[in-house]
XYZ file of C-alpha atoms in Angstrom:
703
model
C 8.168 31.454 -28.552
C 8.694 35.169 -28.452
C 12.375 36.653 -27.613
C 12.725 38.760 -24.699
C 15.659 41.706 -23.810
C 18.852 40.149 -22.557
C 19.902 43.341 -20.414
C 16.264 43.067 -18.808
C 17.088 43.586 -15.424
C 20.009 46.552 -16.073
C 17.844 49.071 -18.534
C 14.396 47.700 -16.812
C 15.941 49.548 -13.577
C 15.354 53.137 -15.800
C 11.823 53.075 -15.416
C 8.748 52.998 -13.577
C 7.136 50.277 -15.915
C 9.034 48.887 -18.882
C 7.953 46.193 -21.330
C 9.915 44.150 -23.811
C 8.686 41.910 -26.276
C 9.218 41.422 -29.779
C 8.352 44.074 -32.473
C 5.200 43.670 -34.360
C 5.772 41.613 -37.605
C 3.657 42.002 -40.897
C 1.874 38.649 -40.216
C 1.417 38.952 -36.147
C -0.744 41.177 -34.168
C -0.212 41.741 -30.324
C -2.840 40.802 -28.048
C -5.958 43.243 -27.798
C -7.819 44.620 -24.953
C -11.711 46.224 -25.435
C -10.552 49.630 -25.320
C -7.757 48.918 -28.425
C -10.389 47.278 -30.446
C -10.369 49.378 -33.794
C -7.421 51.087 -33.938
C -4.833 50.600 -36.326
C -2.460 47.504 -36.293
C 0.687 49.801 -35.900
C -0.693 51.303 -32.422
C -1.827 48.044 -31.611
C 1.152 47.124 -29.409
C 1.530 50.554 -27.586
C -2.026 50.015 -26.614
C -1.307 46.867 -25.250
C 1.295 48.156 -23.136
C -0.593 51.156 -21.852
C -3.245 49.107 -20.689
C -1.161 46.915 -18.702
C 0.634 49.969 -17.301
C -2.874 51.432 -16.060
C -4.009 47.893 -14.704
C -1.158 47.647 -12.972
C -1.323 51.109 -11.504
C -4.835 50.923 -10.380
C -4.809 47.504 -8.741
C -1.112 47.163 -7.615
C -1.070 47.848 -3.676
C 2.453 47.945 -1.958
C 2.689 45.795 1.616
C 2.867 47.674 4.626
C 5.914 45.554 5.166
C 7.760 47.463 1.993
C 6.683 50.525 2.747
C 7.410 50.389 6.432
C 11.314 49.898 5.268
C 10.718 52.625 2.854
C 12.245 50.464 0.183
C 13.449 51.149 -3.122
C 13.821 48.864 -5.855
C 11.611 46.828 -8.405
C 9.643 43.389 -9.159
C 11.333 41.628 -12.443
C 8.527 40.022 -13.577
C 7.629 37.552 -17.030
C 4.324 36.762 -18.203
C 2.039 35.466 -21.051
C -0.804 36.154 -22.738
C -1.886 32.525 -23.985
C -3.475 31.592 -26.674
C -7.132 32.183 -25.200
C -6.268 35.430 -24.228
C -5.489 34.591 -20.197
C -2.549 36.193 -18.833
C 0.067 34.145 -16.905
C 2.357 34.845 -14.739
C 5.742 32.655 -15.722
C 8.268 33.856 -13.010
C 8.394 37.205 -10.340
C 11.326 37.941 -8.402
C 11.561 40.496 -5.653
C 13.668 41.152 -2.640
C 10.246 40.903 -0.320
C 7.989 37.404 -0.683
C 4.926 39.815 0.115
C 5.904 41.506 -3.177
C 5.964 38.384 -5.261
C 2.565 37.542 -3.979
C 1.038 41.019 -4.802
C 2.328 40.628 -8.380
C 0.655 37.233 -8.511
C -2.426 38.373 -7.496
C -2.183 41.373 -9.697
C -1.644 38.889 -12.846
C -4.665 36.271 -11.977
C -6.923 39.582 -12.204
C -6.274 40.920 -15.366
C -9.273 40.229 -17.610
C -9.348 37.892 -20.620
C -8.610 39.694 -23.479
C -8.116 38.860 -27.749
C -5.180 36.801 -27.805
C -1.822 37.647 -30.079
C -2.407 35.488 -33.835
C 0.167 34.564 -36.145
C -0.648 33.789 -39.756
C -4.318 34.328 -38.367
C -3.989 32.087 -35.710
C -4.244 32.151 -32.047
C -0.503 31.928 -30.044
C 0.442 33.076 -26.891
C 3.094 35.833 -26.672
C 5.924 36.406 -23.931
C 6.774 39.722 -21.988
C 9.302 41.268 -19.353
C 8.794 44.033 -17.668
C 9.830 45.946 -14.457
C 7.574 46.886 -11.781
C 9.249 50.138 -9.889
C 8.798 50.532 -6.131
C 8.070 52.823 -4.955
C 7.600 54.864 -8.400
C 4.104 53.500 -8.969
C 3.244 56.564 -11.062
C 1.574 57.183 -14.403
C 2.817 60.481 -14.954
C 4.813 59.524 -17.947
C 5.045 56.271 -19.918
C 8.081 54.673 -21.267
C 8.816 52.113 -23.676
C 12.056 50.498 -24.563
C 12.693 50.032 -28.157
C 14.157 46.392 -29.113
C 16.876 48.154 -31.219
C 18.182 49.678 -28.212
C 18.516 45.900 -26.105
C 19.952 42.855 -26.919
C 18.128 39.600 -27.807
C 17.697 36.809 -24.928
C 17.120 33.235 -26.033
C 13.907 32.081 -24.380
C 15.008 28.948 -23.509
C 17.984 29.932 -21.762
C 15.805 32.045 -19.419
C 13.749 28.962 -19.064
C 16.721 26.542 -18.000
C 18.276 29.279 -15.472
C 14.652 29.227 -13.665
C 14.105 25.455 -14.068
C 15.222 24.950 -10.445
C 12.578 26.867 -9.000
C 10.009 26.406 -11.060
C 9.613 22.485 -9.745
C 8.993 24.178 -6.611
C 6.486 26.737 -7.778
C 4.797 24.679 -10.012
C 3.485 22.520 -7.019
C -0.119 21.613 -6.350
C -1.787 22.561 -2.934
C -1.696 19.097 -1.420
C -4.391 16.705 -2.036
C -3.930 12.941 -1.142
C -3.673 11.249 -4.307
C -2.510 8.300 -2.666
C -6.479 7.628 -2.253
C -6.847 7.351 -6.122
C -4.063 5.476 -6.486
C -2.887 2.072 -7.974
C -1.348 1.629 -4.352
C -2.038 -1.152 -2.027
C -4.043 -0.317 1.489
C -1.878 -1.659 3.685
C -3.616 -5.349 4.805
C -4.591 -5.385 8.481
C -7.556 -7.145 9.641
C -8.392 -4.047 11.793
C -7.768 -1.532 8.826
C -10.060 -3.207 6.504
C -12.781 -4.279 9.032
C -13.732 0.007 8.661
C -14.679 -0.317 4.540
C -15.512 -4.116 4.509
C -19.447 -3.672 4.797
C -18.970 -0.882 1.958
C -17.990 -3.406 -0.427
C -20.425 -6.282 0.784
C -23.624 -4.196 -0.083
C -26.068 -6.074 -1.752
C -25.560 -5.284 -5.384
C -21.937 -4.166 -5.445
C -19.788 -5.594 -7.950
C -16.892 -5.654 -5.829
C -14.169 -8.535 -5.625
C -13.157 -9.135 -1.987
C -11.073 -11.680 -2.156
C -7.633 -11.028 -3.321
C -5.508 -8.714 -1.031
C -4.280 -6.238 -0.914
C -6.579 -3.965 -2.245
C -6.077 -1.001 -4.343
C -6.697 2.137 -3.265
C -8.291 3.227 -6.446
C -10.386 -0.029 -6.653
C -11.573 0.747 -3.364
C -12.087 4.471 -3.321
C -15.639 3.388 -5.876
C -17.299 2.050 -2.586
C -15.434 3.971 -0.009
C -14.788 7.723 0.015
C -10.891 7.718 2.315
C -10.962 11.554 1.935
C -13.855 12.036 3.628
C -13.347 9.445 6.362
C -9.913 11.423 6.965
C -12.140 14.510 7.210
C -14.392 13.165 9.627
C -10.973 12.322 11.969
C -9.021 15.588 11.077
C -8.042 17.261 14.515
C -7.409 21.021 14.821
C -3.871 21.896 14.409
C -2.060 25.211 14.079
C 0.976 24.593 13.818
C 3.490 22.340 11.623
C 4.421 19.981 14.184
C 0.885 19.649 15.169
C -0.392 18.918 11.736
C 2.481 16.520 11.047
C 1.752 14.894 14.066
C -2.244 14.292 13.923
C -3.274 14.542 10.312
C -0.052 14.452 7.705
C 2.941 12.731 6.389
C 5.636 14.032 7.399
C 6.795 15.120 4.140
C 4.347 15.514 1.129
C 5.170 16.414 -2.277
C 2.640 16.768 -5.507
C 2.597 18.346 -8.649
C 0.920 17.667 -11.784
C 2.452 14.564 -12.876
C 3.647 13.306 -9.572
C 3.485 12.697 -5.902
C 5.523 11.135 -2.814
C 5.101 10.977 0.590
C 7.618 9.838 3.232
C 6.894 8.949 7.024
C 8.398 7.562 9.550
C 7.985 3.918 10.774
C 7.578 3.049 14.721
C 6.790 -0.117 16.633
C 7.728 0.323 20.549
C 6.287 -2.024 22.519
C 6.897 -2.956 26.179
C 5.306 -5.632 28.092
C 5.271 -8.463 30.696
C 4.945 -12.078 30.011
C 3.995 -13.800 33.246
C 5.438 -17.063 32.516
C 8.880 -15.894 31.422
C 11.941 -15.644 33.719
C 13.260 -11.994 31.937
C 12.123 -8.704 33.117
C 10.231 -7.579 30.504
C 9.223 -8.009 26.581
C 9.738 -5.457 24.097
C 10.045 -4.302 20.749
C 11.688 -1.314 18.936
C 11.640 -0.850 15.330
C 12.162 2.127 13.806
C 11.816 2.629 9.871
C 11.217 4.922 6.959
C 8.357 4.829 4.479
C 8.369 6.176 0.619
C 5.204 6.022 -1.324
C 4.341 7.679 -4.420
C 3.246 7.993 -8.075
C 4.512 8.920 -11.469
C 1.865 9.771 -13.406
C -1.326 8.309 -13.397
C -0.358 4.855 -14.387
C 3.157 3.961 -11.894
C 3.105 3.844 -8.255
C 5.908 2.955 -6.030
C 6.092 1.947 -2.347
C 8.926 1.171 0.219
C 9.183 0.518 3.537
C 12.223 -0.465 5.396
C 12.314 -1.793 9.514
C 15.258 -2.073 11.382
C 13.961 -3.786 14.599
C 15.182 -5.455 18.106
C 12.788 -7.505 20.069
C 12.412 -10.384 23.160
C 8.711 -11.504 22.747
C 6.476 -13.991 24.922
C 8.546 -16.909 26.043
C 6.086 -19.103 23.666
C 6.968 -16.876 20.634
C 10.766 -17.011 21.137
C 10.495 -20.722 21.499
C 8.435 -20.738 18.204
C 10.850 -18.437 16.563
C 14.090 -20.389 17.594
C 11.911 -23.710 16.547
C 11.691 -22.170 13.168
C 15.658 -22.009 12.836
C 17.278 -21.711 9.669
C 20.547 -22.925 8.619
C 23.333 -21.374 9.389
C 24.539 -19.556 12.374
C 21.215 -17.658 12.805
C 19.188 -18.711 15.977
C 16.066 -17.941 14.933
C 13.036 -16.792 12.454
C 10.549 -14.272 13.700
C 7.474 -15.379 12.186
C 6.361 -13.329 9.485
C 9.059 -11.245 9.580
C 12.260 -12.981 8.543
C 15.582 -14.252 9.825
C 16.748 -12.950 12.818
C 20.411 -12.592 14.704
C 21.017 -12.662 18.074
C 20.964 -9.190 20.029
C 22.800 -9.019 23.099
C 22.075 -12.217 25.358
C 18.282 -13.181 25.233
C 16.831 -10.867 22.050
C 16.689 -10.370 18.524
C 17.521 -8.198 15.898
C 15.621 -8.655 12.171
C 15.694 -6.088 9.660
C 12.933 -6.315 7.377
C 12.257 -4.755 3.845
C 9.236 -4.802 1.707
C 8.879 -2.723 -1.856
C 7.146 -2.844 -4.814
C 6.311 -0.983 -8.094
C 2.340 -1.004 -9.226
C 1.624 -0.360 -12.660
C -1.738 0.150 -14.601
C -1.508 0.170 -18.462
C -5.229 -0.005 -18.617
C -8.404 0.054 -16.172
C -8.744 -3.634 -16.809
C -5.414 -4.888 -15.423
C -2.991 -4.021 -12.669
C 0.291 -5.481 -12.595
C 2.799 -5.464 -9.290
C 6.364 -6.645 -8.969
C 7.976 -6.248 -5.752
C 8.783 -7.784 -2.347
C 5.907 -8.764 0.341
C 3.002 -10.759 0.911
C -0.635 -11.613 -0.679
C -3.498 -12.906 0.793
C -6.668 -14.976 -0.850
C -9.786 -15.229 1.036
C -12.594 -13.372 2.885
C -11.490 -15.045 6.171
C -9.556 -14.199 8.955
C -7.405 -17.509 7.850
C -6.879 -18.721 3.989
C -6.430 -22.209 3.325
C -5.559 -20.366 -0.141
C -2.681 -18.108 0.081
C -1.913 -16.601 3.594
C 0.129 -13.763 4.896
C 1.208 -15.614 8.160
C 5.129 -16.460 6.515
C 7.738 -13.829 5.754
C 7.900 -11.516 2.937
C 8.833 -12.836 -0.480
C 9.341 -11.936 -4.306
C 6.635 -11.869 -6.371
C 4.688 -10.601 -9.548
C 1.239 -10.538 -9.411
C -1.230 -9.648 -12.139
C -5.005 -8.806 -11.458
C -7.259 -8.421 -14.347
C -10.929 -6.951 -13.896
C -13.972 -6.902 -16.711
C -17.329 -7.201 -16.322
C -17.906 -9.399 -13.283
C -14.930 -11.204 -13.166
C -11.591 -10.517 -11.624
C -8.555 -12.969 -12.155
C -5.613 -12.415 -10.154
C -2.200 -14.351 -11.022
C 0.692 -14.518 -8.658
C 4.033 -15.858 -9.089
C 6.488 -15.828 -5.949
C 9.890 -16.850 -5.281
C 10.278 -18.939 -1.833
C 12.983 -20.304 0.113
C 13.333 -23.980 2.135
C 15.845 -22.683 4.662
C 16.680 -26.297 6.806
C 19.781 -27.582 6.739
C 18.723 -30.758 4.787
C 18.184 -28.869 1.590
C 20.640 -26.241 1.733
C 22.433 -26.152 -1.540
C 26.564 -25.855 -1.115
C 25.783 -23.582 2.081
C 23.177 -21.401 0.300
C 19.347 -21.292 1.175
C 17.114 -23.609 -1.270
C 14.774 -21.454 -4.043
C 11.666 -22.789 -5.011
C 8.873 -21.197 -7.042
C 4.707 -20.892 -6.388
C 2.658 -19.788 -9.382
C -1.294 -19.139 -8.306
C -4.282 -18.436 -10.619
C -7.681 -16.813 -8.739
C -10.923 -16.461 -10.729
C -13.236 -14.540 -8.595
C -16.884 -14.094 -10.339
C -20.265 -12.261 -9.202
C -22.651 -15.105 -10.001
C -25.642 -12.279 -9.119
C -26.150 -9.671 -6.398
C -25.532 -11.765 -3.353
C -23.534 -14.620 -4.838
C -19.634 -14.684 -5.358
C -17.963 -17.919 -6.672
C -13.951 -18.394 -6.580
C -11.767 -20.933 -8.302
C -7.597 -21.216 -7.077
C -5.156 -23.271 -7.830
C -1.448 -23.574 -6.948
C 1.362 -25.213 -7.869
C 4.736 -25.215 -6.535
C 8.402 -26.393 -7.690
C 11.916 -26.230 -6.884
C 14.953 -25.643 -8.971
C 15.843 -29.929 -9.486
C 17.348 -30.872 -12.656
C 18.433 -27.107 -13.303
C 14.841 -26.295 -14.187
C 14.919 -22.942 -12.763
C 11.785 -21.017 -13.026
C 9.661 -23.189 -15.180
C 8.390 -20.717 -18.057
C 5.268 -23.044 -18.343
C 4.002 -21.826 -15.439
C 4.178 -18.338 -16.809
C 0.659 -18.998 -18.653
C -1.804 -17.063 -17.248
C -4.787 -19.137 -18.576
C -3.913 -23.051 -18.020
C -4.743 -25.255 -15.712
C -1.736 -26.153 -13.508
C -2.492 -29.890 -13.196
C -2.436 -30.349 -16.583
C 1.237 -28.671 -16.631
C 1.796 -30.929 -13.793
C 1.252 -33.981 -16.170
C 2.932 -32.924 -18.928
C 6.489 -32.366 -17.155
C 6.068 -35.066 -14.862
C 4.085 -35.503 -11.928
C 6.815 -35.575 -9.792
C 7.581 -32.311 -11.071
C 5.824 -30.035 -8.716
C 2.994 -30.013 -6.241
C -0.562 -28.768 -7.485
C -3.482 -27.653 -5.094
C -7.062 -26.461 -6.312
C -9.739 -24.893 -4.438
C -12.810 -23.193 -4.465
C -14.696 -20.273 -2.436
C -17.949 -18.721 -2.160
C -19.630 -15.796 -0.369
C -23.038 -15.018 -0.007
C -24.953 -11.741 1.116
C -27.862 -12.430 3.167
C -28.369 -8.770 3.443
C -26.519 -5.452 3.627
C -25.361 -6.702 7.657
C -24.807 -10.425 6.672
C -22.600 -12.468 4.564
C -21.413 -16.008 4.827
C -17.945 -17.168 3.463
C -16.287 -20.556 2.384
C -13.160 -22.091 1.184
C -12.581 -25.811 0.209
C -9.017 -26.917 -0.476
C -7.950 -29.958 -1.793
C -4.678 -31.466 -2.481
C -5.673 -35.101 -2.612
C -8.570 -36.932 -3.134
C -9.409 -40.745 -3.235
C -13.105 -41.497 -4.296
C -12.861 -44.900 -3.739
C -11.653 -44.753 -0.159
C -14.330 -42.269 0.853
C -17.086 -44.837 -0.289
C -15.357 -47.689 1.585
C -15.448 -44.901 4.807
C -12.136 -45.795 5.736
C -10.822 -42.038 6.397
C -7.828 -42.960 3.873
C -4.650 -40.410 4.357
C -4.974 -39.648 0.646
C -7.909 -37.640 1.191
C -6.356 -34.344 1.825
C -8.285 -31.698 1.976
C -9.431 -29.051 4.192
C -12.375 -26.275 4.623
C -13.494 -23.192 6.253
C -17.152 -21.501 6.977
C -17.218 -17.994 8.241
C -19.978 -15.225 9.345
C -19.744 -11.602 8.992
C -22.258 -9.489 10.918
C -21.765 -5.527 10.069
C -23.159 -2.492 12.565
C -23.855 -5.845 14.856
C -26.741 -5.014 17.207
C -27.628 -2.039 15.431
C -24.040 -0.420 16.828
C -22.356 1.416 14.255
C -18.969 0.936 12.932
C -18.992 -2.687 15.084
C -17.977 -5.565 13.249
C -18.279 -9.310 14.395
C -16.941 -12.427 12.585
C -17.289 -16.127 13.974
C -15.123 -18.607 11.278
C -14.673 -22.297 11.749
C -11.629 -23.596 9.802
C -11.005 -27.834 9.323
C -7.963 -29.399 7.561
C -7.263 -32.926 7.153
C -3.670 -34.543 8.228
C -1.214 -34.263 5.401
C -2.660 -31.822 3.190
C -0.205 -29.255 2.142
C 2.844 -31.849 2.699
C 4.696 -33.747 -0.290
C 7.089 -36.775 -0.357
C 9.496 -34.571 -1.893
C 10.052 -32.871 0.965
C 11.040 -29.682 -0.588
C 7.464 -29.445 -2.670
C 5.450 -28.858 0.589
C 3.571 -25.420 0.731
C 5.899 -23.365 3.077
C 8.279 -20.620 3.032
C 11.172 -19.605 5.726
C 10.029 -22.934 7.515
C 6.294 -20.947 8.054
C 3.136 -22.228 6.514
C 1.990 -20.554 3.443
C -1.866 -20.870 4.308
C -2.682 -21.791 7.852
C -0.576 -20.833 10.723
C -1.029 -24.311 12.251
C -0.435 -26.123 9.076
C -2.252 -29.074 8.815
C -4.451 -31.629 11.134
C -6.410 -29.149 12.974
C -9.928 -27.526 13.678
C -10.453 -24.180 15.312
C -13.170 -21.888 15.773
C -12.274 -18.059 15.478
C -14.358 -15.123 17.043
C -13.527 -11.543 16.352
C -14.674 -8.259 17.082
C -13.826 -4.827 15.610
C -15.140 -1.544 16.840
C -13.926 1.869 16.504
C -15.326 5.501 17.418
C -13.770 8.135 15.716
C -10.278 7.817 16.612
C -10.857 5.503 19.922
C -10.817 1.643 18.288
C -11.204 -1.862 20.076
C -10.284 -4.958 18.827
C -11.248 -8.549 20.485
C -10.241 -12.232 19.499
C -10.873 -15.631 20.614
C -9.421 -18.829 19.002
C -10.370 -22.188 20.548
C -8.190 -24.731 18.638
C -7.789 -28.416 18.455
C -4.741 -29.973 16.498
C -2.083 -32.994 15.768
C 1.362 -33.209 16.385
C 4.265 -35.370 16.293
C 5.412 -36.602 19.231
C 9.245 -36.566 18.495
C 10.173 -38.227 21.573
C 12.887 -40.933 20.187
C 10.046 -43.922 20.606
C 7.679 -42.275 17.817
C 8.803 -40.331 15.299
C 6.110 -40.926 12.814
C 4.337 -37.949 11.470
C 0.729 -37.253 11.997
C -0.143 -34.914 9.116
C 0.401 -31.378 11.168
C 3.914 -30.526 10.247
C 3.722 -29.839 6.474
C 7.587 -30.081 6.269
C 7.796 -33.864 6.769
C 7.107 -36.403 4.041
C 3.955 -37.884 4.551
C 5.045 -41.524 3.444
C 6.708 -41.346 6.973
C 2.750 -42.091 8.216
C 1.992 -44.629 10.928
C -0.884 -46.033 9.027
C -2.876 -45.247 6.017
C -6.193 -45.681 6.967
C -8.673 -44.505 9.972
C -6.502 -40.664 9.789
C -8.664 -38.099 11.630
C -8.140 -34.655 12.718
C -6.161 -34.328 15.950
C -3.974 -37.682 15.813
C -0.845 -37.910 17.210
C 0.028 -35.697 20.160
C -3.209 -33.664 20.429
C -3.062 -30.465 21.571
C -6.341 -28.284 22.646
C -5.440 -24.842 22.757
C -7.301 -21.339 23.625
C -5.959 -17.900 22.400
C -7.342 -14.673 23.572
C -6.554 -11.158 22.380
C -8.071 -7.724 23.722
C -6.706 -4.553 22.228
C -7.802 -0.882 22.456
C -5.792 2.310 21.776
C -6.198 5.591 20.075
C -5.251 6.335 16.837
C -2.719 9.642 16.028
C -2.348 9.860 12.807
C -4.821 8.050 10.311
C -2.503 8.749 7.210
C 0.199 6.877 8.657
C -2.298 4.917 10.600
C -0.056 5.370 14.091
C -1.796 3.969 16.882
C -1.414 3.810 20.603
C -2.451 0.872 22.170
C -2.609 -1.588 25.265
C -3.505 -5.391 24.812
C -3.417 -8.385 26.740
C -3.018 -11.892 25.630
C -3.887 -15.028 27.441
C -3.081 -18.667 25.727
C -3.176 -21.777 26.952
C -1.492 -24.964 25.062
C -2.018 -28.378 26.584
C -0.524 -31.329 24.764
C -1.307 -34.822 25.938
C 2.195 -35.880 26.057
C 4.690 -32.938 26.718
C 8.199 -32.696 25.166
C 10.696 -30.208 24.567
C 8.696 -29.661 21.347
C 5.505 -29.450 22.768
C 5.290 -27.331 26.523
C 2.684 -26.688 28.334
C 1.904 -23.381 28.299
C -0.495 -21.161 29.910
C 0.602 -17.671 28.979
C -0.684 -13.862 30.485
C 1.164 -11.434 28.278
C 0.667 -7.858 29.038
C 1.441 -5.121 26.512
C 1.717 -1.315 25.926
C 2.720 0.196 22.375
C 3.243 2.822 19.778
C 3.249 1.499 16.288
C 2.455 2.079 12.623
C -0.123 -0.451 11.817
C 0.745 -1.404 8.130
C 0.697 -5.850 8.265
C -0.796 -8.467 10.088
C 1.505 -10.165 12.694
C -0.256 -13.140 13.970
C 0.678 -14.732 17.516
C -2.217 -17.176 17.937
C 0.079 -20.127 17.337
């Protein structure tokens, strides 16, 4: 590092141009302009300085603003010539911003020259100078001799300018999120925009384990180009932030982060309810960013109050946790009473994403995960409240292997531990294998266990490879609840693909052969079809899906080992003992969008009427030993309910980078049980809604 004059501001003010640097040593050679080649070593420093003066005199233009003000002063400059002979402006200080900009321009236009050398090797050399304003003249040239000035510690100088350098080093903003290891916020409507790109015949993508990483999907879908197509002309700061940009966006070579507000402001009317209106009032903040190329972070905090359609309010209060809180808002979490007929439900989601190599991504946080290609998942769904998780994704060759460990809660009064919610643990393995250009197979296993006998988090289940069933036998068959499954997807062509899931909780081959429809045959399956650019309409996706789950699937004779969290299912929203047909359409044109959904369902629920308190297999939180019979088990048994759910939503995407939407929707719901009871009310709902929402997650009201 070259040392620089300490009295720079005092002495440099005496001269039109003044350059200070360390004197030439015997083993050091200064930078050399072409016009200085061939002269003696002792004269090279003078020649270098004269060329710098001449170049600045010929190119520096005093801005009109400065001339009009008749300003007299100077620009203090710190620059260096690096090991390639390139001029680099380190620092410029002046009263006028336009003077700084002009100095940057001039130094960026210096020609590349021969670099300085030390012991014959290229080195960089740093200089300080002052440009006098308005005395831009070359009539005389003055040099400061080193013996006339004191030394400056270059480290001290850099330290004094550290704060400014953080700001000045920021690059022009580019959306690094699109190439990061952050999750793409999982909503079915958003994922429909690039689902076709992932399912073209011949791609080696893996589409079941969600949320996706931006970096993974960027191989198949150009987020930057998609955003550019939606960009609106905006000439003011406010317009840019409203239509095109994050509220705060900061970026440098080594880090980046963004900050956005979160809104979910809705007002509506439920024709079946006694109260005047429904509403939701969510405000929050979203922070996301990256440190280096391997570590990313995400955090969203929501503060919400709301009153929903009557059937949602009833359902929420039916999920009530142990303690004074009146409800659990489905998919969100425990709610407190707000005023007399509303709920207050804060939610926070956050995670760290770390990618040590291109094959492995690790995440630790509090949020949701999903495994499947359908609208529903029979393996792991996002219908329940967020929970703590640790996830490991390993991708190589034609394989993607996902390990997920979760910390769940059973919040019922009958299982509370000294007034605290009971903790249980879940571990999942899912292996996705692209067998061919068209066929994908998936293999799933899951185990759920509790803290019984002070077991805690069983380290056996940290093994990312071993089959959980083997561990279950090793630790005792009652130690956990293991479930296995398989999936398949086949691409008929670029616009059509079939997908499926099969889940197996328990199975008795002998009972199958006997044709007795035993309760032991606890399984479910899913069949689905996706049609992209349907009927040759660009960006129109149609989806049809059939789900069927036999009674008692996901339940257990140790009721805390059910497949649930916060009184909600970790798989299908309805639990078990169900069949349903789902029809979905997604369409987007520029910033306009429309989503339609029709669900026709049949399920069997319990009577719970005082005379018949048997479990008919739909409620996964009940002990399956409370069943009324062992054979003749059929889907829809018990109190049969025929349901219809229809929703149509249309709106306008205000800001693509934050997914802020203005929308209107209508929901029609018919819930018709054979036998009505306080927990099974005959209901015909029509719910109108208007809203402004930052769309970051799926919210399921189709129960």
